[in-house]
PDB file of C-alpha atoms and ligand atoms in Angstrom:
ATOM      1  CA  MET A   1      -0.035   0.113   0.115  1.00 79.00           C
ATOM      2  CA  ALA A   2       1.325   3.465  -0.786  1.00 93.00           C
ATOM      3  CA  ALA A   3       1.011   6.829   0.505  1.00 94.00           C
ATOM      4  CA  ILE A   4      -2.092   8.282  -0.763  1.00 96.00           C
ATOM      5  CA  GLU A   5      -2.829  11.897  -1.662  1.00 97.00           C
ATOM      6  CA  LEU A   6      -6.215  12.693   0.253  1.00 98.00           C
ATOM      7  CA  LYS A   7      -6.328  16.354  -0.857  1.00 96.00           C
ATOM      8  CA  SER A   8      -3.564  18.729  -2.477  1.00 96.00           C
ATOM      9  CA  ASN A   9      -0.508  18.707  -0.102  1.00 98.00           C
ATOM     10  CA  VAL A  10      -2.250  16.228   2.578  1.00 98.00           C
ATOM     11  CA  TYR A  11      -0.785  12.525   2.225  1.00 98.00           C
ATOM     12  CA  TRP A  12      -1.823   9.423   4.224  1.00 98.00           C
ATOM     13  CA  VAL A  13       1.370   7.896   5.239  1.00 98.00           C
ATOM     14  CA  GLY A  14       0.004   5.292   7.701  1.00 98.00           C
ATOM     15  CA  ALA A  15      -0.235   1.586   8.112  1.00 98.00           C
ATOM     16  CA  ILE A  16      -2.838  -1.223   7.819  1.00 97.00           C
ATOM     17  CA  HIS A  17      -2.944  -3.999  10.248  1.00 97.00           C
ATOM     18  CA  TRP A  18      -4.860  -6.922   8.752  1.00 96.00           C
ATOM     19  CA  ASN A  19      -4.772  -9.158  11.936  1.00 93.00           C
ATOM     20  CA  THR A  20      -8.043  -9.719  13.517  1.00 92.00           C
ATOM     21  CA  CYS A  21      -9.100  -9.556  17.333  1.00 91.00           C
ATOM     22  CA  THR A  22     -12.390  -9.538  19.235  1.00 88.00           C
ATOM     23  CA  ALA A  23     -12.009  -5.639  19.694  1.00 87.00           C
ATOM     24  CA  ALA A  24     -10.980  -5.419  15.947  1.00 92.00           C
ATOM     25  CA  PRO A  25     -12.936  -8.223  14.173  1.00 93.00           C
ATOM     26  CA  ARG A  26     -11.905  -6.362  10.518  1.00 95.00           C
ATOM     27  CA  GLY A  27      -8.323  -5.325  11.778  1.00 97.00           C
ATOM     28  CA  THR A  28      -7.583  -1.780  11.716  1.00 97.00           C
ATOM     29  CA  THR A  29      -5.274   1.081  10.410  1.00 98.00           C
ATOM     30  CA  PHE A  30      -3.009   3.274  12.133  1.00 98.00           C
ATOM     31  CA  ASN A  31      -3.290   6.670  10.254  1.00 98.00           C
ATOM     32  CA  ALA A  32      -0.665   9.030  10.146  1.00 98.00           C
ATOM     33  CA  TYR A  33      -0.960  12.230   8.080  1.00 98.00           C
ATOM     34  CA  LEU A  34       1.897  14.346   6.140  1.00 98.00           C
ATOM     35  CA  VAL A  35       1.049  17.952   5.301  1.00 98.00           C
ATOM     36  CA  VAL A  36       3.520  19.418   2.865  1.00 98.00           C
ATOM     37  CA  ASP A  37       3.953  23.334   3.115  1.00 98.00           C
ATOM     38  CA  GLU A  38       7.084  25.724   3.540  1.00 98.00           C
ATOM     39  CA  GLN A  39       7.113  23.464   6.745  1.00 98.00           C
ATOM     40  CA  ILE A  40       6.530  19.811   6.629  1.00 98.00           C
ATOM     41  CA  THR A  41       4.337  18.598   9.236  1.00 98.00           C
ATOM     42  CA  LEU A  42       3.505  15.255  10.269  1.00 98.00           C
ATOM     43  CA  VAL A  43       0.429  14.461  12.410  1.00 98.00           C
ATOM     44  CA  ASP A  44       0.534  11.433  14.803  1.00 98.00           C
ATOM     45  CA  THR A  45       2.800   8.368  13.680  1.00 98.00           C
ATOM     46  CA  VAL A  46       1.852   4.654  13.690  1.00 98.00           C
ATOM     47  CA  TYR A  47       2.286   1.454  16.123  1.00 97.00           C
ATOM     48  CA  ALA A  48       6.142   0.712  16.460  1.00 97.00           C
ATOM     49  CA  PRO A  49       5.931  -2.457  14.411  1.00 97.00           C
ATOM     50  CA  TYR A  50       4.717  -0.584  11.314  1.00 98.00           C
ATOM     51  CA  THR A  51       7.558   2.032  11.654  1.00 98.00           C
ATOM     52  CA  ALA A  52       9.371   1.107   8.545  1.00 98.00           C
ATOM     53  CA  ASP A  53       5.611   1.594   6.551  1.00 98.00           C
ATOM     54  CA  LEU A  54       5.650   5.127   7.961  1.00 98.00           C
ATOM     55  CA  ILE A  55       8.830   5.907   7.037  1.00 98.00           C
ATOM     56  CA  ASN A  56       8.347   4.440   3.361  1.00 98.00           C
ATOM     57  CA  HIS A  57       5.095   6.271   3.018  1.00 98.00           C
ATOM     58  CA  ILE A  58       6.810   9.391   3.998  1.00 98.00           C
ATOM     59  CA  SER A  59       9.670   8.868   1.519  1.00 98.00           C
ATOM     60  CA  GLU A  60       7.548   8.483  -1.203  1.00 98.00           C
ATOM     61  CA  ILE A  61       6.756  12.536  -0.714  1.00 98.00           C
ATOM     62  CA  VAL A  62       9.513  14.123   1.021  1.00 98.00           C
ATOM     63  CA  ALA A  63      12.990  12.855   2.616  1.00 98.00           C
ATOM     64  CA  PRO A  64      12.133  11.425   5.870  1.00 98.00           C
ATOM     65  CA  THR A  65      14.692  13.617   7.612  1.00 98.00           C
ATOM     66  CA  GLU A  66      12.887  16.862   6.443  1.00 98.00           C
ATOM     67  CA  ILE A  67      10.077  17.205   8.904  1.00 98.00           C
ATOM     68  CA  ASP A  68       9.803  20.357  10.718  1.00 98.00           C
ATOM     69  CA  ASN A  69       6.587  19.571  12.788  1.00 98.00           C
ATOM     70  CA  ILE A  70       5.153  16.784  14.498  1.00 98.00           C
ATOM     71  CA  ILE A  71       1.966  17.111  16.015  1.00 98.00           C
ATOM     72  CA  VAL A  72       0.758  14.465  18.458  1.00 97.00           C
ATOM     73  CA  ASN A  73      -2.916  14.351  19.037  1.00 98.00           C
ATOM     74  CA  HIS A  74      -2.879  11.418  21.480  1.00 97.00           C
ATOM     75  CA  ILE A  75       0.195   9.370  23.116  1.00 95.00           C
ATOM     76  CA  GLU A  76      -1.252   5.980  23.163  1.00 94.00           C
ATOM     77  CA  PRO A  77       1.314   3.625  21.961  1.00 94.00           C
ATOM     78  CA  GLU A  78      -0.278   2.658  18.383  1.00 96.00           C
ATOM     79  CA  HIS A  79      -0.034   6.409  17.703  1.00 97.00           C
ATOM     80  CA  ILE A  80       3.288   7.314  19.020  1.00 95.00           C
ATOM     81  CA  GLY A  81       5.391   3.964  18.310  1.00 95.00           C
ATOM     82  CA  ALA A  82       7.354   5.310  15.685  1.00 97.00           C
ATOM     83  CA  PHE A  83       7.674   8.718  17.423  1.00 96.00           C
ATOM     84  CA  PRO A  84      11.139   7.909  18.685  1.00 94.00           C
ATOM     85  CA  GLU A  85      12.124   6.786  15.074  1.00 96.00           C
ATOM     86  CA  ILE A  86      10.804  10.178  13.556  1.00 97.00           C
ATOM     87  CA  MET A  87      12.662  12.215  16.235  1.00 95.00           C
ATOM     88  CA  ARG A  88      15.791  10.355  15.506  1.00 94.00           C
ATOM     89  CA  LEU A  89      15.764  11.197  11.897  1.00 97.00           C
ATOM     90  CA  ASN A  90      14.584  14.916  12.786  1.00 97.00           C
ATOM     91  CA  PRO A  91      16.149  15.820  16.026  1.00 94.00           C
ATOM     92  CA  SER A  92      15.366  19.228  16.151  1.00 94.00           C
ATOM     93  CA  ALA A  93      11.457  18.983  14.833  1.00 97.00           C
ATOM     94  CA  LYS A  94       9.258  20.966  16.788  1.00 98.00           C
ATOM     95  CA  VAL A  95       6.567  18.618  18.893  1.00 97.00           C
ATOM     96  CA  TYR A  96       3.266  19.996  19.536  1.00 98.00           C
ATOM     97  CA  VAL A  97       1.387  18.133  21.998  1.00 97.00           C
ATOM     98  CA  ALA A  98      -1.573  18.733  24.642  1.00 97.00           C
ATOM     99  CA  ALA A  99      -0.308  19.973  27.971  1.00 95.00           C
ATOM    100  CA  ASN A 100      -1.453  16.668  29.394  1.00 94.00           C
ATOM    101  CA  ALA A 101       0.883  14.880  27.115  1.00 94.00           C
ATOM    102  CA  VAL A 102       4.017  16.522  27.953  1.00 93.00           C
ATOM    103  CA  LYS A 103       4.997  13.913  30.623  1.00 89.00           C
ATOM    104  CA  GLY A 104       4.078  11.285  28.921  1.00 88.00           C
ATOM    105  CA  ILE A 105       5.865  11.922  25.650  1.00 89.00           C
ATOM    106  CA  THR A 106       9.083  12.526  27.525  1.00 86.00           C
ATOM    107  CA  ASN A 107       8.640   9.330  29.234  1.00 81.00           C
ATOM    108  CA  VAL A 108       8.514   7.475  25.812  1.00 74.00           C
ATOM    109  CA  PHE A 109      11.490   9.771  24.159  1.00 74.00           C
ATOM    110  CA  TYR A 110      14.065  10.675  27.002  1.00 67.00           C
ATOM    111  CA  LYS A 111      16.249  13.071  25.050  1.00 69.00           C
ATOM    112  CA  ASP A 112      15.572  16.664  24.778  1.00 83.00           C
ATOM    113  CA  LEU A 113      12.908  17.397  22.801  1.00 91.00           C
ATOM    114  CA  ASN A 114      11.669  20.772  21.535  1.00 94.00           C
ATOM    115  CA  ILE A 115       8.114  20.300  22.779  1.00 95.00           C
ATOM    116  CA  ASN A 116       5.516  23.009  22.784  1.00 96.00           C
ATOM    117  CA  ALA A 117       2.406  22.479  24.912  1.00 97.00           C
ATOM    118  CA  VAL A 118      -0.727  23.489  23.184  1.00 98.00           C
ATOM    119  CA  LYS A 119      -4.151  24.515  24.108  1.00 97.00           C
ATOM    120  CA  THR A 120      -7.618  25.101  22.134  1.00 96.00           C
ATOM    121  CA  GLY A 121      -7.083  28.191  20.546  1.00 95.00           C
ATOM    122  CA  ASP A 122      -3.357  27.823  19.904  1.00 98.00           C
ATOM    123  CA  SER A 123      -2.201  27.643  16.181  1.00 98.00           C
ATOM    124  CA  ILE A 124       0.659  27.269  14.032  1.00 98.00           C
ATOM    125  CA  ASN A 125       1.466  28.380  10.701  1.00 98.00           C
ATOM    126  CA  THR A 126       3.448  26.538   8.310  1.00 98.00           C
ATOM    127  CA  GLY A 127       3.331  28.656   5.355  1.00 98.00           C
ATOM    128  CA  LYS A 128       0.104  28.485   3.347  1.00 97.00           C
ATOM    129  CA  TYR A 129      -1.407  26.619   6.298  1.00 98.00           C
ATOM    130  CA  THR A 130      -2.578  27.342   9.794  1.00 98.00           C
ATOM    131  CA  PHE A 131      -2.962  24.244  12.216  1.00 98.00           C
ATOM    132  CA  ARG A 132      -5.380  25.143  15.133  1.00 98.00           C
ATOM    133  CA  PHE A 133      -5.427  23.007  18.187  1.00 98.00           C
ATOM    134  CA  ILE A 134      -8.621  21.799  20.183  1.00 97.00           C
ATOM    135  CA  GLU A 135      -8.401  19.959  23.435  1.00 97.00           C
ATOM    136  CA  THR A 136     -10.386  17.195  23.815  1.00 96.00           C
ATOM    137  CA  PRO A 137      -9.658  15.637  27.003  1.00 95.00           C
ATOM    138  CA  MET A 138     -11.071  12.316  28.098  1.00 94.00           C
ATOM    139  CA  LEU A 139     -12.024  11.752  24.310  1.00 94.00           C
ATOM    140  CA  HIS A 140     -10.475   9.248  25.255  1.00 91.00           C
ATOM    141  CA  TRP A 141      -7.380  10.124  27.307  1.00 93.00           C
ATOM    142  CA  PRO A 142      -6.552  13.162  29.296  1.00 94.00           C
ATOM    143  CA  ASP A 143      -4.013  14.407  26.701  1.00 96.00           C
ATOM    144  CA  SER A 144      -6.348  13.871  23.414  1.00 97.00           C
ATOM    145  CA  MET A 145      -6.498  16.492  21.012  1.00 98.00           C
ATOM    146  CA  PHE A 146      -7.819  17.416  17.561  1.00 98.00           C
ATOM    147  CA  THR A 147      -5.896  19.588  15.080  1.00 98.00           C
ATOM    148  CA  TYR A 148      -7.865  21.538  12.306  1.00 98.00           C
ATOM    149  CA  ILE A 149      -6.638  22.916   9.076  1.00 98.00           C
ATOM    150  CA  SER A 150      -8.626  25.813   8.173  1.00 95.00           C
ATOM    151  CA  LYS A 151      -7.934  26.503   4.396  1.00 96.00           C
ATOM    152  CA  LEU A 152      -7.930  22.630   3.892  1.00 98.00           C
ATOM    153  CA  LYS A 153     -11.201  22.324   5.744  1.00 97.00           C
ATOM    154  CA  LEU A 154      -9.626  19.317   7.347  1.00 98.00           C
ATOM    155  CA  LEU A 155     -10.314  17.989  10.856  1.00 98.00           C
ATOM    156  CA  LEU A 156      -7.701  15.482  12.360  1.00 98.00           C
ATOM    157  CA  PRO A 157      -9.504  14.253  15.503  1.00 97.00           C
ATOM    158  CA  ASN A 158      -7.376  11.307  16.174  1.00 97.00           C
ATOM    159  CA  ASP A 159      -9.379   8.419  17.828  1.00 97.00           C
ATOM    160  CA  VAL A 160     -12.668  10.141  17.283  1.00 97.00           C
ATOM    161  CA  PHE A 161     -14.605   9.328  14.342  1.00 97.00           C
ATOM    162  CA  SER A 162     -12.522   6.090  14.024  1.00 98.00           C
ATOM    163  CA  GLN A 163     -13.354   2.664  12.876  1.00 97.00           C
ATOM    164  CA  HIS A 164     -11.234  -0.533  13.365  1.00 97.00           C
ATOM    165  CA  TYR A 165     -11.254  -1.763   9.752  1.00 97.00           C
ATOM    166  CA  ALA A 166      -8.371  -2.762   7.446  1.00 97.00           C
ATOM    167  CA  SER A 167      -8.715  -2.271   3.820  1.00 97.00           C
ATOM    168  CA  ASN A 168      -6.769  -1.234   0.745  1.00 96.00           C
ATOM    169  CA  GLN A 169      -9.456   1.809   0.378  1.00 97.00           C
ATOM    170  CA  ARG A 170      -8.769   4.897   2.199  1.00 98.00           C
ATOM    171  CA  PHE A 171     -12.118   6.590   2.045  1.00 98.00           C
ATOM    172  CA  ALA A 172     -15.434   5.578   3.776  1.00 98.00           C
ATOM    173  CA  ASP A 173     -17.416   6.191   0.876  1.00 97.00           C
ATOM    174  CA  GLN A 174     -15.254   3.402  -1.169  1.00 97.00           C
ATOM    175  CA  VAL A 175     -16.814   0.567   0.753  1.00 96.00           C
ATOM    176  CA  ASP A 176     -20.140  -0.553   2.001  1.00 95.00           C
ATOM    177  CA  GLU A 177     -21.737   2.125   4.182  1.00 94.00           C
ATOM    178  CA  ALA A 178     -23.347  -0.308   6.316  1.00 96.00           C
ATOM    179  CA  SER A 179     -20.213  -2.140   7.059  1.00 96.00           C
ATOM    180  CA  VAL A 180     -18.417   1.408   7.994  1.00 97.00           C
ATOM    181  CA  MET A 181     -21.194   2.632  10.024  1.00 97.00           C
ATOM    182  CA  GLU A 182     -21.345  -0.515  11.954  1.00 96.00           C
ATOM    183  CA  SER A 183     -17.628  -0.241  12.629  1.00 96.00           C
ATOM    184  CA  ALA A 184     -17.598   3.281  13.687  1.00 97.00           C
ATOM    185  CA  LYS A 185     -20.741   2.139  16.002  1.00 96.00           C
ATOM    186  CA  LYS A 186     -18.672  -0.548  17.554  1.00 96.00           C
ATOM    187  CA  TYR A 187     -15.542   1.725  18.066  1.00 96.00           C
ATOM    188  CA  TYR A 188     -17.983   4.309  19.716  1.00 96.00           C
ATOM    189  CA  ALA A 189     -19.402   1.537  22.037  1.00 95.00           C
ATOM    190  CA  ASP A 190     -15.996   0.321  22.980  1.00 94.00           C
ATOM    191  CA  ILE A 191     -14.047   3.336  23.463  1.00 95.00           C
ATOM    192  CA  LEU A 192     -16.363   6.573  23.707  1.00 96.00           C
ATOM    193  CA  ASN A 193     -19.524   5.102  25.175  1.00 95.00           C
ATOM    194  CA  PRO A 194     -18.379   5.728  28.680  1.00 94.00           C
ATOM    195  CA  VAL A 195     -17.418   9.595  28.072  1.00 95.00           C
ATOM    196  CA  SER A 196     -20.864  10.078  26.020  1.00 96.00           C
ATOM    197  CA  GLN A 197     -21.793  13.255  27.916  1.00 95.00           C
ATOM    198  CA  ILE A 198     -18.153  14.544  27.045  1.00 95.00           C
ATOM    199  CA  VAL A 199     -18.857  13.758  23.459  1.00 96.00           C
ATOM    200  CA  LEU A 200     -22.031  15.987  23.261  1.00 96.00           C
ATOM    201  CA  ARG A 201     -20.137  18.881  25.126  1.00 95.00           C
ATOM    202  CA  LYS A 202     -17.389  18.604  22.796  1.00 95.00           C
ATOM    203  CA  LEU A 203     -19.322  18.147  19.703  1.00 94.00           C
ATOM    204  CA  ALA A 204     -21.633  21.334  20.849  1.00 95.00           C
ATOM    205  CA  GLU A 205     -18.085  23.366  21.554  1.00 94.00           C
ATOM    206  CA  VAL A 206     -16.741  22.516  18.245  1.00 93.00           C
ATOM    207  CA  GLU A 207     -20.024  23.536  16.589  1.00 92.00           C
ATOM    208  CA  LYS A 208     -19.696  26.904  18.280  1.00 94.00           C
ATOM    209  CA  LEU A 209     -16.323  27.473  16.434  1.00 93.00           C
ATOM    210  CA  GLU A 210     -18.034  27.169  13.143  1.00 93.00           C
ATOM    211  CA  LEU A 211     -15.354  25.086  11.462  1.00 94.00           C
ATOM    212  CA  GLU A 212     -15.503  24.434   7.623  1.00 95.00           C
ATOM    213  CA  ILE A 213     -14.893  20.911   7.637  1.00 96.00           C
ATOM    214  CA  ASP A 214     -15.236  18.657   4.430  1.00 96.00           C
ATOM    215  CA  MET A 215     -12.836  16.010   5.368  1.00 98.00           C
ATOM    216  CA  ILE A 216     -12.805  14.275   8.777  1.00 98.00           C
ATOM    217  CA  ALA A 217      -9.387  12.049   8.998  1.00 98.00           C
ATOM    218  CA  PRO A 218      -9.115  10.026  12.059  1.00 98.00           C
ATOM    219  CA  SER A 219      -6.529   7.794  13.321  1.00 98.00           C
ATOM    220  CA  HIS A 220      -8.232   4.190  12.658  1.00 98.00           C
ATOM    221  CA  GLY A 221     -10.077   3.288   9.568  1.00 98.00           C
ATOM    222  CA  PHE A 222     -11.453   5.363   6.759  1.00 98.00           C
ATOM    223  CA  ILE A 223     -11.425   8.840   6.077  1.00 98.00           C
ATOM    224  CA  TRP A 224     -14.788  10.783   5.484  1.00 98.00           C
ATOM    225  CA  ARG A 225     -15.047  12.958   2.456  1.00 97.00           C
ATOM    226  CA  LYS A 226     -18.739  12.637   1.830  1.00 95.00           C
ATOM    227  CA  GLU A 227     -21.936  12.812   4.163  1.00 91.00           C
ATOM    228  CA  ILE A 228     -19.796  13.939   7.126  1.00 95.00           C
ATOM    229  CA  GLU A 229     -23.139  15.373   8.548  1.00 94.00           C
ATOM    230  CA  LYS A 230     -24.167  11.968   8.716  1.00 94.00           C
ATOM    231  CA  LEU A 231     -21.290  10.793  10.730  1.00 96.00           C
ATOM    232  CA  ILE A 232     -21.633  13.659  13.242  1.00 95.00           C
ATOM    233  CA  ALA A 233     -25.299  12.732  13.800  1.00 95.00           C
ATOM    234  CA  ALA A 234     -24.592   9.428  14.221  1.00 96.00           C
ATOM    235  CA  TYR A 235     -22.322  10.480  16.961  1.00 95.00           C
ATOM    236  CA  GLN A 236     -24.820  12.549  18.561  1.00 95.00           C
ATOM    237  CA  ARG A 237     -27.529   9.800  18.480  1.00 96.00           C
ATOM    238  CA  TRP A 238     -25.079   6.995  20.051  1.00 95.00           C
ATOM    239  CA  ALA A 239     -24.145   9.834  22.603  1.00 94.00           C
ATOM    240  CA  GLN A 240     -27.614  10.611  23.581  1.00 92.00           C
ATOM    241  CA  MET A 241     -28.747   6.966  23.692  1.00 85.00           C
ATOM    242  CA  ASN A 242     -26.399   6.625  26.449  1.00 70.00           C
ATOM    243  CA  THR A 243     -27.102   9.926  28.565  1.00 66.00           C
ATOM    244  CA  GLY A 244     -30.679  10.528  27.655  1.00 58.00           C
ATOM    245  CA  LYS A 245     -29.653  13.984  26.933  1.00 56.00           C
ATOM    246  CA  LYS A 246     -30.981  15.963  24.203  1.00 53.00           C
ATOM    247  CA  VAL A 247     -28.769  18.397  22.686  1.00 48.00           C
ATOM    248  CA  VAL A 248     -29.056  20.242  19.231  1.00 46.00           C
ATOM    249  CA  VAL A 249     -26.074  20.460  17.197  1.00 42.00           C
ATOM    250  CA  GLY A 250     -26.481  21.366  13.371  1.00 40.00           C
TER     251      GLY A 250
HETATM  252 FE1  FE2 B   1      -6.437   5.952  22.047  1.00 91.74          FE
HETATM  253 FE1  FE2 B   2      -6.084   4.750  18.695  1.00 91.74          FE
END
């Protein structure tokens, strides 16, 4: 599987994990994204055994030593496993994480990092593009955050909106809709159901930011480029089923 251009200057550089287990009966993917601008930015990495896949995919686009910024939306091992190798190749790259991730990430990688704790409202500019950060604590870990690139109308929400689903296709609209939604629902039930109240609050908060979004690229499974409203509505439905709360978000 090669790197895939998702939209102009944005590439999927992740890995596919075909092995199945009870939690992931269709396997899964570890999605990482490369955004090419005056500065090169990598958003998330992959599970450690797939480090070579990540490096190979990046190499199809740029030299893997040319990364200027690494955004870590979440520090679970499946997303940060290749981080030490990326840092070895790019020792002076700037690392952006939520404040809650600073301790965890320095535990994973002991050398001095150019680490920058970011909070909701903070942003970085890489040339043409501005990356905005939105903290999403407890969705599903204290360190979790979303990254949003306004000019690209692209939301990178890490585990939120994920599905455990291995496929050679990268977009949700390329496969059977019922099976993707079933996988998204199972993922929600397994990972986010206990924090449904926070899901509803965060969806409402993001709605208030009035972000224009035409692509949602999560950290597992397919990328959503069509009928995004359907996915968001499903999240509201699943969250409301758990809390009994009615929240109107357009
Ligand atoms: Fe996670
Ligand atoms: Fe994950």
